[in-house]
XYZ file of C-alpha atoms in Angstrom:
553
model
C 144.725 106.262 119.232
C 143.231 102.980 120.173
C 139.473 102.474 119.164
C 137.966 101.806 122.817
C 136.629 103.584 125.724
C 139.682 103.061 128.323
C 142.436 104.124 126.332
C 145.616 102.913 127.452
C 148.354 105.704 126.091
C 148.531 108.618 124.490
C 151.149 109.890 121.804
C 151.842 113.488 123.083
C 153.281 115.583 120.675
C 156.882 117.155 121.593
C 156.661 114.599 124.758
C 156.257 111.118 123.483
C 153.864 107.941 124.778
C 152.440 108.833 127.823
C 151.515 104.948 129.615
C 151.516 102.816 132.532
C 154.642 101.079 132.904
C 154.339 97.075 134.223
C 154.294 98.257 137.563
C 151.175 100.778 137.055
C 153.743 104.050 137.365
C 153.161 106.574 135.085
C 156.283 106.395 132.360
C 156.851 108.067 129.261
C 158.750 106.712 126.061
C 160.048 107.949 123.114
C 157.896 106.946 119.785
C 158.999 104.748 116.791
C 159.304 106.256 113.821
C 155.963 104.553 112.621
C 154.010 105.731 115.868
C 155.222 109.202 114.977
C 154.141 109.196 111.700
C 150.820 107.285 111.980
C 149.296 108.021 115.925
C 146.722 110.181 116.672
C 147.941 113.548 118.124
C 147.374 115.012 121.508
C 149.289 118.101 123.011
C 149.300 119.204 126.250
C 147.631 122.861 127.428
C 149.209 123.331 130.473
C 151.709 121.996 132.860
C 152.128 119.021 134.472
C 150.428 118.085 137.394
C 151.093 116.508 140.795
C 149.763 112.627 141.490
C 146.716 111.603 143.374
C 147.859 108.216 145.234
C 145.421 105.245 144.702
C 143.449 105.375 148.048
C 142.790 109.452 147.606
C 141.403 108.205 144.478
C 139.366 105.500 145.503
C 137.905 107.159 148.006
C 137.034 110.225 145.593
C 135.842 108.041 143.012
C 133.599 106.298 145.534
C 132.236 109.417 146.432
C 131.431 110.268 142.925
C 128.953 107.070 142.328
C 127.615 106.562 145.569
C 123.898 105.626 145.711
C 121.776 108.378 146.057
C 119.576 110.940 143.941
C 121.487 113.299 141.401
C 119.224 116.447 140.524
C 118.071 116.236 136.903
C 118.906 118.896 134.354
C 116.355 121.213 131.817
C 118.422 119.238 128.553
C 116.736 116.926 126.784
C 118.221 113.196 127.525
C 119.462 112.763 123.855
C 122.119 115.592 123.944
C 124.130 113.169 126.516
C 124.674 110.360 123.407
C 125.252 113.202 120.987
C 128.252 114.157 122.976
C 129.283 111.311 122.808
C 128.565 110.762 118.903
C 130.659 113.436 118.476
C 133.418 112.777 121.179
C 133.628 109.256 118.602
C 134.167 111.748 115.790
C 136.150 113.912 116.867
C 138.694 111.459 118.140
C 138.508 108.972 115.539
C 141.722 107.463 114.618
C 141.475 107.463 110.831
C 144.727 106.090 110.458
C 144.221 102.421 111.521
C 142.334 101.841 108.093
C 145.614 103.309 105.784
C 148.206 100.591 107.087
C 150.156 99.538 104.293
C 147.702 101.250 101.828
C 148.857 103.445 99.396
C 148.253 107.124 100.831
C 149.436 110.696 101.129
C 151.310 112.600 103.995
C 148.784 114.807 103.952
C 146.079 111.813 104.592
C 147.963 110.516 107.456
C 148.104 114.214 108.706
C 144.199 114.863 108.427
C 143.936 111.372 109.735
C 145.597 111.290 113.526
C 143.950 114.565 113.978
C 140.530 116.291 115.488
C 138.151 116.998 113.696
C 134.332 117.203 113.071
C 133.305 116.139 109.195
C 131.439 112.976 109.953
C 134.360 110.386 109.071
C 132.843 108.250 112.014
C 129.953 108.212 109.464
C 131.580 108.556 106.134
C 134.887 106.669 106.932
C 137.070 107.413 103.442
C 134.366 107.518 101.509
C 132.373 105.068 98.731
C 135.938 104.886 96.641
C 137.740 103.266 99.517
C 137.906 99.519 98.388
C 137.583 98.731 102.385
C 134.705 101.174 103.028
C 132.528 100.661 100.673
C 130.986 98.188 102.299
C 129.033 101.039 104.076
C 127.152 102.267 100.994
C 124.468 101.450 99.115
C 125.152 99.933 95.692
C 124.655 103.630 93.810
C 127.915 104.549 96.267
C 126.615 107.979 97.440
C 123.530 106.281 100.060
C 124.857 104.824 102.920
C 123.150 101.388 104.186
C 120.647 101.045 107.080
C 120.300 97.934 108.566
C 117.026 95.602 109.060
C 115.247 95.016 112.665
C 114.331 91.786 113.632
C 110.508 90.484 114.306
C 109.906 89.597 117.919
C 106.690 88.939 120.249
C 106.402 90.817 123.133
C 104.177 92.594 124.052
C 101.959 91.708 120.817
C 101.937 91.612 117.477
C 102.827 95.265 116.413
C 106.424 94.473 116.831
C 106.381 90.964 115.114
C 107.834 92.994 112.097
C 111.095 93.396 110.607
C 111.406 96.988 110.049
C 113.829 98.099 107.368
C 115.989 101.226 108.061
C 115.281 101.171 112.186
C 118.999 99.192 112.620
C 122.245 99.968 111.816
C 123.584 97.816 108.699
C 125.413 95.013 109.994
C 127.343 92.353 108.438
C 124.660 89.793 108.562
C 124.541 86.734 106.040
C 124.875 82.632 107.724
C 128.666 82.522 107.975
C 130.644 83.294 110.873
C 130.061 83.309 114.627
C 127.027 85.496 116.002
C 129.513 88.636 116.948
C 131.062 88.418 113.398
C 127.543 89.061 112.218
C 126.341 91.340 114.459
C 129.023 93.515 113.688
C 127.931 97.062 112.113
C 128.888 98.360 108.584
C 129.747 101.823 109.918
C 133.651 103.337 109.529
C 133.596 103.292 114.021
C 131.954 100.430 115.363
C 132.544 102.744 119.205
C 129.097 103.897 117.825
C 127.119 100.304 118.397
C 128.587 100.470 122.469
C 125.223 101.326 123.349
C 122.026 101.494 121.571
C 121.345 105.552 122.294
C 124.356 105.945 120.411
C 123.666 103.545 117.606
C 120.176 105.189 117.290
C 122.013 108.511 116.800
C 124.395 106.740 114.717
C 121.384 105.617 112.570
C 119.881 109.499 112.518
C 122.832 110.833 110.845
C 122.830 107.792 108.350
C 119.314 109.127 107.661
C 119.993 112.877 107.340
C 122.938 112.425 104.877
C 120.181 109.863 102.536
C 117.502 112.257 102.453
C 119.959 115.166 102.154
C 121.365 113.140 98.520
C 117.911 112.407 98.123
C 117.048 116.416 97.914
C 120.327 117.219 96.103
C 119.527 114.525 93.403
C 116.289 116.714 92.796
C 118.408 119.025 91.426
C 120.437 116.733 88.682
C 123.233 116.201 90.319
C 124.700 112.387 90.375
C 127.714 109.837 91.376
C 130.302 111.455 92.574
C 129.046 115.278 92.343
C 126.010 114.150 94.182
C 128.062 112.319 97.136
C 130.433 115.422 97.524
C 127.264 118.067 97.267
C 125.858 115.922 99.870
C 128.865 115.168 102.172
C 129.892 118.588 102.097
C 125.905 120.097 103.183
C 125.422 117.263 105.957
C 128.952 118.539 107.495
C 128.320 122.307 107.187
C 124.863 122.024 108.787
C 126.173 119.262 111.629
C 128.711 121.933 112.969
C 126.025 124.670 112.813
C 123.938 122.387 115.117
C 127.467 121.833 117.713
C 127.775 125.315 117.663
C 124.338 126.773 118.023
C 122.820 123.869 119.694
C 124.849 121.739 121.367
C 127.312 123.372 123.005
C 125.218 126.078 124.699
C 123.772 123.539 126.325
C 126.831 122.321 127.949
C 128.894 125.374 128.397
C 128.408 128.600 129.586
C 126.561 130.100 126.353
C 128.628 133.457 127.082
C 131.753 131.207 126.867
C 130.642 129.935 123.246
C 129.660 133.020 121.919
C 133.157 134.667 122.678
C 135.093 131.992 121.029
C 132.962 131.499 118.066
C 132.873 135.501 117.700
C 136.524 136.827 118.540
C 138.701 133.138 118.135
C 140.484 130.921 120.630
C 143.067 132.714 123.037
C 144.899 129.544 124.751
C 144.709 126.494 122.364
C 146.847 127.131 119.125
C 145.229 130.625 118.869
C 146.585 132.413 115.603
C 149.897 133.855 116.156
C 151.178 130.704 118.444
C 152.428 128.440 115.753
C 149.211 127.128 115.010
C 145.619 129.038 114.554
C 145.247 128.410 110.552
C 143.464 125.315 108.712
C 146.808 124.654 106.916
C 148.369 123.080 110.086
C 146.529 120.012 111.258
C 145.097 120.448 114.882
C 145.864 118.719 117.763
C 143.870 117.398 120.634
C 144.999 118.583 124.471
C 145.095 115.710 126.671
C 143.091 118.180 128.881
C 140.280 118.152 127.453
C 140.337 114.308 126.146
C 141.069 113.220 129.985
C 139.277 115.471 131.730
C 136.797 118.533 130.637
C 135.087 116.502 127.811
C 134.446 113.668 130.046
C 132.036 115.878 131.348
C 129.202 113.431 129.496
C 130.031 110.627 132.185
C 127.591 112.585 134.529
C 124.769 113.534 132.583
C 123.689 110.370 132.039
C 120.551 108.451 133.576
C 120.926 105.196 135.642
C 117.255 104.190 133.057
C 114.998 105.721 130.186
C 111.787 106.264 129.661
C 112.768 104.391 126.150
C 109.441 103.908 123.284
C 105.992 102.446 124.131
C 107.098 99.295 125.349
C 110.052 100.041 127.595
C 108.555 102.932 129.897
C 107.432 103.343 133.912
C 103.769 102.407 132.662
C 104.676 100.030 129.562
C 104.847 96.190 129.610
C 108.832 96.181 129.454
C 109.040 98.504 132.390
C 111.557 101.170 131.991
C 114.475 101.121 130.054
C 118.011 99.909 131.986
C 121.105 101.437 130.984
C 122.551 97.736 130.872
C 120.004 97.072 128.776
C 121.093 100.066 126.439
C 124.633 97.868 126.743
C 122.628 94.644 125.911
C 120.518 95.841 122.374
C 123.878 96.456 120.457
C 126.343 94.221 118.328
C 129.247 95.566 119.435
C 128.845 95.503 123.372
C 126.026 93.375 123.657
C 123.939 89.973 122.455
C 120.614 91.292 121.569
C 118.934 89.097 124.091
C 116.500 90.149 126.477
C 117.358 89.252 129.946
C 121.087 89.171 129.605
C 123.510 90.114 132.518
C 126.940 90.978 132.673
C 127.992 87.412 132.596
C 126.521 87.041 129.010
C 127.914 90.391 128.029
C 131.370 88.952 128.515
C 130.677 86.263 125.791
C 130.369 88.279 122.178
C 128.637 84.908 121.204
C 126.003 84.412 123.629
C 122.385 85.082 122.458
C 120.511 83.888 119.363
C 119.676 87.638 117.639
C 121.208 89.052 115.249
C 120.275 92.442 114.987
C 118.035 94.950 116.805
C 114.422 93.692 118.019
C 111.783 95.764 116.636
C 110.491 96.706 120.233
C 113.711 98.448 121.074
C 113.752 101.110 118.530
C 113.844 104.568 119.854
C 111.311 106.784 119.855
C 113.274 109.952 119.544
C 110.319 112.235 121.114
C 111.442 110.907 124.226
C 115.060 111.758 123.737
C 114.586 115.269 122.209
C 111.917 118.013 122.768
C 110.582 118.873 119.393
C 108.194 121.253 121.082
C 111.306 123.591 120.869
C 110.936 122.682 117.074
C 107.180 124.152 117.082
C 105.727 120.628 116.896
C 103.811 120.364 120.128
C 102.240 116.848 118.144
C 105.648 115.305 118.899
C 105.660 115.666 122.512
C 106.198 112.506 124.396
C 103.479 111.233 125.847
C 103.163 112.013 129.473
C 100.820 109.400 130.261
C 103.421 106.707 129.300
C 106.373 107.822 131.194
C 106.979 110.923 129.522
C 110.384 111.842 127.961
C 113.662 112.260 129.336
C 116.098 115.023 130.565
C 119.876 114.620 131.519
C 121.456 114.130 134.726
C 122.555 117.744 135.931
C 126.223 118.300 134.858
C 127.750 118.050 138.461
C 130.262 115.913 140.580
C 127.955 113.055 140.432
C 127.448 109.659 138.792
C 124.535 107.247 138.599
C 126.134 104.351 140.320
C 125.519 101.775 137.832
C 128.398 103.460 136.229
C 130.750 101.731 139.278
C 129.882 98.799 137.838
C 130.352 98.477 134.185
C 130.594 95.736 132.284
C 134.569 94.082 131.483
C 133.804 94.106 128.115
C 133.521 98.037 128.073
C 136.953 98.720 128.747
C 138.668 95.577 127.466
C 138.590 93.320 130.370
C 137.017 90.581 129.224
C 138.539 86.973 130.311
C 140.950 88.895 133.091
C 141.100 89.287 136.738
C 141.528 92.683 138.019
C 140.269 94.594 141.189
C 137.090 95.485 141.637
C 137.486 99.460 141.718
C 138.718 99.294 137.830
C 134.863 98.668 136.975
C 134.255 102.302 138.605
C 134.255 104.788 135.783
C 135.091 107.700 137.992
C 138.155 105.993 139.067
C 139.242 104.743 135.847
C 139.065 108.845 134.693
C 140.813 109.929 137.859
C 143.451 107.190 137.343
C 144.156 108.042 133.641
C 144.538 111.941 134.717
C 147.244 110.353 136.874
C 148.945 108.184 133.905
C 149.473 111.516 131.533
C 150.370 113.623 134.983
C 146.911 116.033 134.392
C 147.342 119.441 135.523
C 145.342 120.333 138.227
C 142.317 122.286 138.100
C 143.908 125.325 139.980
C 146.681 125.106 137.460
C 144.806 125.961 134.462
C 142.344 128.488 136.446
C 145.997 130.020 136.329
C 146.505 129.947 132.935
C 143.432 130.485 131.511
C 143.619 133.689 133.710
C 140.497 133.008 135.664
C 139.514 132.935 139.612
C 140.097 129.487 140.735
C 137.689 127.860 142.617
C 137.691 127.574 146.531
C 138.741 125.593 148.958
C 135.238 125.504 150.407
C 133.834 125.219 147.251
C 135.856 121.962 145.866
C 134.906 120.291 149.797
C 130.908 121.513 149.968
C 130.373 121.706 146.344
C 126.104 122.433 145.417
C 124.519 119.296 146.262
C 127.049 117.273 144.618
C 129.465 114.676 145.864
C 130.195 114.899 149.200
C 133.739 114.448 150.271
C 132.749 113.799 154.130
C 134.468 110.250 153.712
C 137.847 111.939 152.814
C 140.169 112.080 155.251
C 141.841 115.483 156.211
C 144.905 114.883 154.686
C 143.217 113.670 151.636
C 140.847 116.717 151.257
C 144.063 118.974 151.702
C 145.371 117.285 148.760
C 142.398 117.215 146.641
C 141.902 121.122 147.538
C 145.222 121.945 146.644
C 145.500 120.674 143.138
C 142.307 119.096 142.394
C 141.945 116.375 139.778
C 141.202 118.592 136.265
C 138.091 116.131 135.449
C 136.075 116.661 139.324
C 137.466 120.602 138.822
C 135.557 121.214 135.926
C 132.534 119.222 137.415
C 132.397 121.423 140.451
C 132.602 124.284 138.796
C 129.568 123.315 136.633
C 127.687 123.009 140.081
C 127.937 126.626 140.438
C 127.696 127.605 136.922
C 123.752 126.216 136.528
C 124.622 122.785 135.455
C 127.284 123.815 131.863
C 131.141 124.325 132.188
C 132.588 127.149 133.480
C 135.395 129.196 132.830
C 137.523 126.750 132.682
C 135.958 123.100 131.836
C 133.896 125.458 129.134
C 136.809 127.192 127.637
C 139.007 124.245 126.904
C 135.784 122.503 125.095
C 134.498 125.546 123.021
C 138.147 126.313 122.076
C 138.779 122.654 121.325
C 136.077 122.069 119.283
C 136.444 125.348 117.204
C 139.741 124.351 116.081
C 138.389 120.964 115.301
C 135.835 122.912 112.741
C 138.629 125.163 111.453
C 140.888 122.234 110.611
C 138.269 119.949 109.444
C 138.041 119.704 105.277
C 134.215 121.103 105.243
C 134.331 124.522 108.282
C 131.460 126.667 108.926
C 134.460 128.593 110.693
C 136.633 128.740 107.496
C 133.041 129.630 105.607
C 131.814 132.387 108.315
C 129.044 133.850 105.756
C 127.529 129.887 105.447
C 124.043 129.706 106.735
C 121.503 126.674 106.926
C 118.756 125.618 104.697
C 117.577 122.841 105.945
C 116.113 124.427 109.437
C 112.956 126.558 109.820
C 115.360 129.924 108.695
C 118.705 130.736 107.957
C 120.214 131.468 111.505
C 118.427 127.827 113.102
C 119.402 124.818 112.513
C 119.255 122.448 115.813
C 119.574 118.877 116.403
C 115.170 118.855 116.132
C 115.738 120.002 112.571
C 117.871 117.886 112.054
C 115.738 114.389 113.261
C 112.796 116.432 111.265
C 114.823 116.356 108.235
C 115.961 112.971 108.081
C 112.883 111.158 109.543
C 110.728 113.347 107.333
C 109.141 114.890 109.784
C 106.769 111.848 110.776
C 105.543 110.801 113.573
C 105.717 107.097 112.363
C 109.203 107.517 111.974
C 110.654 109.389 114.717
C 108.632 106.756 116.734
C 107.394 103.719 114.488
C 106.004 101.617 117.721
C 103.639 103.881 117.864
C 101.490 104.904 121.456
C-alpha cells in the first residue's frame, strides 16, 4: 500500500489489483509474484457494487462541500487527528522498509497487514540498522525534535523549545525539504501539524512510560520491550474505551468488544484467531473510516497566539498544511502556490508560536482537572464538526501536493476530497450502502432519508434521474454519513459495525492485544477500568500546565 493520502490501487486478496486503467475505467489485474508476497492486504466484505458516472458524482460531491454552516459536535476537536493517527497506523505498509533486507515470512505477513501496536511510532524497532535513526542514543527513548525561535507577537516565543517538534533530519546539508523531513517510521504523520502534535504526544508517552519502567531496574533491551509492550496495551484500551464510543454507536462497540465480530473474519469463517494475519476490507478503508473527512473544522482556536481574540487570529486549516515538513514550508503567509515547492521557505522546523496547546484540543475537565480548561476568554477550545454528510469547503480545495499532484495539470474537481472518495469507491466497484444494510442484516435506510437527510447535504441540485440512482444503491462512504445524521452524530449500524469489527481484529492480530489479554487492565489512568486519551496527554506531559500548553495565556 502506497504511503499517501489518494491511494491509487489496492491489492485485494483472492481478486487481484484493483486500479484505474489509462483511460480512468475501473480494471483489475492479476499480481506479480512480488506484489503478492510483499503488498498490503485488503479483502472485500461484501459484493460488488454498481458505478456512479462522473457527473452524478460531481454533482454529489459538490453538494457535500458547499459553503454553508455544518452543526458542530459535543467531541472534543482532537479526537478528529487521532483518527487519523491511528487510520496512519493501522494501514501502515511496513513492508516498504524490508526490500531486499534479510527477513522472515512471518515479518512480511505481520507487515502488509492491520494492525494497532504503534509501528507508525516504533517502525522495527532501535535494532533496525534503518530505524534507528528514530531513537535516542540509549536505543529504548525515541527523539523529539527542537522548535525554532521566532518574533511575533513578542518575545515569549523567541525561544527554541526542545521536545515541542518532531525530530527531523536537520544538520546544513541537503535542500530545505531533505531537512525538514521527520525521523519518525511514517512521515503521513507530519501532513498536518494536529497530527504531528499527536505524533509528538505518543513520542512523549512511550519516554516517560521507559522513564517509569527504568525506576524499576529494568534496562536496554528489557526496558524497550517492557515499555513498547505497556504503551501498546494502554493505547488500545484508550481506542476501545475512548475513542471509538465517540464515533460509533457506543451500543455497537460494546457488543463487539463483549461477544466478538459476526461479519469480518469472525471465528469459525477461516479467519477469527491471532495466528492468521488480518486483513483490511476495502469497505471500510474506502468508505466507513473515511468518516474523519467530516469532522473536521474549516479553522482552530489553536494556542495563545493563533485564536479569534489573539494577535495571529485564528488558526487556518491551510495553515495546519503550512507548519509541517512534510506538506508544508514552515513559513508564515504561504499559499498553495508555495506549498507546491517542498523548497520554498527559509524554516526548518516548527516555530515556537505554533505549538499546540492541547487544552484546546481535548477537554481535560473530563479528566477532573477543571485548571486545564481552555480559556474561554481567548477563543475557547474546540469541538468537531458533527459526523454528517457534510464538509467544510476548504476541503474542495486542497492543496496538489496532498494527493500527489504536484507539477501536473488535472481538472479542477480532483482537488474536491468528497469526489476523490466517491471516485475511488467507483475504482474498487464499492458496494452500495443498501447492499451491506443487507448483509449486515440491518434495516436499510430510506429513500427519503438518503434525499432529506438531518440538516445535512442537500441533494436539491441532483437531478431526478440522478437522485434515483443515488437512492437506489447509494455510494457506501455518503451511506454511512447519513446514517450518522440520524444516529446523533456516530456510525450506525452499518458505518459503526464495519469500524468496531475492523478495528477489533486489528487488536487481536496485532503482536501486543488487550483482546488476546482480556483480564489486562490500565495503570497509568486514574483506576483500573479508565484509561482515556486525557490520561494519556497527563501522563506524558506530566501533567503540567506548562507543557500541555508551554505559550502560556
Amino acid at each position: 500500500m502506497r504511503q499517501q493520502h489518494g491511494q491509487d490501487d489496492f491489492f485485494v486478496v483472492g481478486e487481484g489489483v484493483l486500479e484505474f486503467d489509462g483511460h480512468g475505467a475501473p480494471s483489475t489485474r492479476r499480481p506479480s509474484s512480488d506484489e503478492e508476497l510483499r503488498r498490503f492486504r485488503f479483502s472485500r466484505l461484501g459484493p460488488e457494487g454498481v458505478l456512479l458516472d462522473e457527473q452524478t458524482r460531481t454533482t454529489l460531491a459538490t453538494a457535500i462541500t458547499a459553503a454553508g454552516t455544518q452543526p458542530d459536535s459535543a467531541v472534543p476537536a482532537g479526537f478528529t487527528y487521532l483518527g487519523q493517527f491511528v487510520d496512519h497506523d493501522l494501514t501502515m505498509d511496513r513492508t516498504a522498509a524490508l526490500l531486499g533486507e534479510d527477513v522472515n515470512l512471518d515479518e512480511l505477513r505481520q507487515g502488509r497487514s492491520p494492525a494497532l501496536d504503534l509501528d507508525s511510532v516504533y517502525g522495527r524497532g532501535p535494532d533496525d540498522r534503518h530505524d534507528r535513526a528514530f531513537y535516542a542514543a540509549d536505543g529504548v527513548q525515541l527523539k523529539v525534535g527542537r522548535t525554532s525561535a521566532t518574533t511575533f507577537p513578542d518575545n515569549r516565543v523567541n525561544v527554541a523549545l526542545e521536545g515541542f517538534d518532531l525530530p527531523r533530519v536537520g544538520g546544513s546539508a541537503g535542500t530545505h525539504a531533505d531537512r525538514r523531513q521527520p525521523l519518525i517510521p511514517d512521515a503521513r504523520n507530519d501532513e498536518n501539524l494536529a497530527v504531528a502534535q499527536t505524533h509528538l504526544a505518543f513520542i512523549r508517552f512511550h519516554n516517560r512510560v521507559v522513564e517509569e519502567l527504568a525506576l524499576k531496574g529494568l534496562t536496554g533491551r528489557r526496558l524497550f520491550t517492557a515499555a513498547r509492550e505497556q504503551v501498546v496495551r494502554h493505547y488500545q484500551w484508550m481506542l476501545r474505551t475512548d475513542f471509538l464510543p465517540r464515533i460509533v454507536d457506543p451500543a455497537i462497540v460494546t457488543d463487539v468488544f463483549t461477544h466478538g465480530r459476526r461479519f469480518f473474519e469472525a471465528p469459525g469463517h477461516g479467519h477469527g484467531h491471532h495466528g492468521q494475519p488480518p486483513t483490511m476490507p476495502i469497505e471500510f478503508a474506502v468508505a466507513a473510516y473515511r468518516l474523519g473527512h467530516s469532522l473536521i473544522r474549516g479553522a482552530y482556536q489553536w494556542n495563545r497566539v493563533f485564536n479569534s481574540t489573539g494577535p495571529g487570529a485564528i488558526a487556518t486549516l491551510l495553515q495546519l498544511f503550512t507548519f509541517t515538513g512534510v506538506a508544508g514550508n514552515f513559513q508564515p503567509g504561504a499559499g498553495i502556490p508555495d506549498l507546491d515547492d517542498p523548497n520554498s521557505g527559509t524554516v526548518d522546523t516548527l516555530p515556537t508560536n505554533w505549538i499546540a496547546d492541547f487544552r484546546r484540543l481535548y477537554d481535560f475537565t473530563e479528566a477532573g482537572r477543571p485548571d486545564l480548561a481552555a480559556p474561554a476568554e481567548a477563543g475557547g477550545g474546540n469541538v468537531t464538526k458533527r459526523l454528517d454528510t457534510l464538509m467544510v469547503d476548504p476541503l474542495a480545495q486542497l492543496p496538489a501536493g496532498t494527493f500527489g499532484g504536484r507539477g501536473t495539470q488535472f481538472p479542477a474537481i480532483q482537488r474536491n476530497l468528497a469526489f476523490r472518495n466517491l471516485t475511488r469507491a467507483n475504482m474498487v466497484r464499492l458496494a452500495s450502502g443498501q447492499q451491506l444494510a443487507k448483509l449486515l442484516r440491518v434495516e436499510p435506510l430510506t429513500a427519503e432519508q438518503i434525499l432529506s437527510g438531518d440538516q445535512g447535504a442537500s441533494l436539491a441540485a441532483l437531478t431526478p434521474a440522478q437522485k434515483s440512482a443515488v437512492t437506489a444503491a447509494t455510494p457506501l462512504w455518503f451511506y454511512v454519513l447519513r446514517e450518522g445524521e440520524f444516529n446523533g452524530g456516530r456510525l450506525g449500524p452499518v458505518g459503526g459495525r464495519v469500524v468496531a469489527e475492523v478495528f477489533h481484529r486489528a487488536m487481536e492480530g496485532s503482536r501486543t492485544s488487550v483482546v488476546r489479554e482480556p483480564s489486562w487492565r490500565p495503570t497509568l489512568g486514574p483506576d483500573k477500568h479508565t484509561f482515556r486519551m486525557t490520561d494519556l496527554l497527563l501522563f506524558a506531559f506530566e501533567g503540567k500546565a506548562d507543557l500541555l500548553n508551554p505559550l502560556g495565556d
